[in-house]
Amino acid sequence: MKMMSPIKLCFLLAFAACAQSGYFHGGGFSETEDDFALQTEAEKIPGVCFVCKLIMRKVKRIISEGDSKEQIVSKLQTVCSRMRFVKGICMGLVRKWSQQLADELTAGDDARTACVKISLCRQNVLWE
């Protein structure tokens, strides 16, 4: 039997503790609105800015100039379905802000600027 590295073990234990306490679902998602829709103040949810920039960069690489909003939303969902650790946050972002994300993807702004316009990232933070 192969032993798990101490770092992976610590990560899994921390993840399990957070999941058990409801940190992931209770802190940032509301089950009462649109099946896990994100709260309006996205800054309260850890990693939203990072995930927004990540999906914007990935989808920008695969969209074509003539893609419709529906095609872009479909590509957003496809990118989210392929993500591993941030899949839930990604799917929540796409459910809540799909039209705004599609608009920003067609606008031609960089990922950070687009996420700031949608209010998923704060404007003057250097470390996001």
Coordinates of C-alpha atoms in Angstrom, one line a residue:
M1 CA 0.0 0.0 0.0
K2 CA 1.4 3.4 -1.0
M3 CA 1.6 6.1 1.7
M4 CA 0.0 9.5 1.1
S5 CA 2.4 12.5 1.5
P6 CA 1.9 14.5 4.7
I7 CA 0.9 17.6 2.7
K8 CA -1.8 15.8 0.8
L9 CA -3.1 14.3 4.0
C10 CA -3.2 17.6 5.8
F11 CA -5.0 19.2 2.8
L12 CA -7.6 16.4 2.8
L13 CA -8.2 16.6 6.5
A14 CA -8.6 20.4 6.3
F15 CA -11.0 20.0 3.4
A16 CA -13.0 17.3 5.2
A17 CA -13.3 19.5 8.3
C18 CA -14.5 22.5 6.3
A19 CA -17.0 20.4 4.3
Q20 CA -18.3 18.8 7.5
S21 CA -18.8 22.2 9.2
G22 CA -20.7 23.5 6.2
Y23 CA -18.1 26.2 5.5
F24 CA -18.2 25.7 1.7
H25 CA -22.0 25.7 1.4
G26 CA -23.1 27.7 4.3
G27 CA -20.7 30.6 3.9
G28 CA -21.0 31.5 0.3
F29 CA -24.0 29.9 -1.3
S30 CA -27.7 30.2 -0.7
E31 CA -29.8 27.1 -1.4
T32 CA -33.0 29.2 -1.3
E33 CA -32.2 31.0 -4.5
D34 CA -31.5 29.4 -7.9
D35 CA -30.0 26.2 -6.5
F36 CA -26.8 27.4 -4.8
A37 CA -26.8 30.9 -6.3
L38 CA -23.9 33.1 -5.1
Q39 CA -24.6 35.9 -2.7
T40 CA -24.5 39.4 -4.1
E41 CA -21.3 40.3 -2.2
A42 CA -18.9 38.0 -3.9
E43 CA -15.9 39.2 -1.9
K44 CA -17.2 37.2 1.1
I45 CA -16.7 34.0 -0.8
P46 CA -13.0 32.9 -0.8
G47 CA -11.6 32.4 -4.3
V48 CA -14.3 34.0 -6.3
C49 CA -12.0 36.5 -7.9
F50 CA -9.4 33.9 -8.7
V51 CA -12.0 31.6 -10.2
C52 CA -13.5 34.4 -12.2
K53 CA -10.2 35.3 -13.7
L54 CA -9.3 31.7 -14.4
I55 CA -12.5 30.9 -16.3
M56 CA -12.3 34.2 -18.2
R57 CA -8.8 33.3 -19.4
K58 CA -9.7 29.7 -20.3
V59 CA -12.9 30.7 -22.2
K60 CA -11.2 33.5 -24.0
R61 CA -8.9 31.0 -25.6
I62 CA -11.7 28.8 -27.0
I63 CA -14.3 31.3 -28.1
S64 CA -14.5 32.5 -31.7
E65 CA -15.2 36.0 -32.9
G66 CA -18.7 35.1 -34.2
D67 CA -19.9 33.1 -31.2
S68 CA -23.3 34.0 -29.9
K69 CA -24.0 34.6 -26.2
E70 CA -25.6 31.2 -25.9
Q71 CA -22.5 29.5 -27.4
I72 CA -20.3 31.5 -24.9
V73 CA -22.4 30.5 -22.0
S74 CA -22.2 26.9 -23.1
K75 CA -18.4 27.2 -23.3
L76 CA -18.4 28.7 -19.8
Q77 CA -20.3 25.7 -18.5
T78 CA -18.0 23.3 -20.4
V79 CA -14.9 24.9 -18.8
C80 CA -16.5 24.7 -15.3
S81 CA -17.3 21.1 -15.7
R82 CA -13.7 20.3 -16.4
M83 CA -12.4 22.1 -13.3
R84 CA -11.6 19.9 -10.3
F85 CA -11.2 21.8 -7.1
V86 CA -13.1 25.0 -7.9
K87 CA -15.9 23.4 -9.9
G88 CA -18.7 24.3 -7.5
I89 CA -17.7 28.0 -7.3
C90 CA -17.3 28.1 -11.1
M91 CA -20.7 26.6 -11.7
G92 CA -22.2 29.0 -9.2
L93 CA -20.6 32.0 -11.0
V94 CA -21.8 30.8 -14.4
R95 CA -25.4 30.3 -13.1
K96 CA -25.6 33.7 -11.4
W97 CA -23.6 35.8 -13.9
S98 CA -23.6 34.0 -17.2
Q99 CA -25.0 36.9 -19.2
Q100 CA -22.5 39.4 -17.7
L101 CA -19.6 37.0 -18.2
A102 CA -20.6 36.5 -21.8
D103 CA -20.9 40.3 -22.3
E104 CA -17.4 40.8 -20.8
L105 CA -15.9 38.0 -22.9
T106 CA -17.2 39.7 -26.1
A107 CA -16.0 43.2 -24.9
G108 CA -12.3 42.3 -25.2
D109 CA -11.1 43.4 -21.8
D110 CA -8.5 41.3 -19.9
A111 CA -9.8 38.8 -17.3
R112 CA -9.1 41.0 -14.3
T113 CA -10.8 44.1 -15.7
A114 CA -13.8 42.0 -16.7
C115 CA -14.2 40.5 -13.2
V116 CA -13.9 43.9 -11.6
K117 CA -16.7 45.2 -13.9
I118 CA -18.9 42.3 -12.7
S119 CA -17.9 43.0 -9.1
L120 CA -16.4 39.6 -8.6
C121 CA -13.0 41.2 -7.9
R122 CA -12.2 44.3 -5.9
Q123 CA -10.8 47.1 -8.0
N124 CA -7.6 48.2 -6.1
V125 CA -6.3 45.0 -4.6
L126 CA -2.8 44.0 -5.6
W127 CA -2.8 40.3 -4.5
E128 CA -6.0 39.0 -6.2

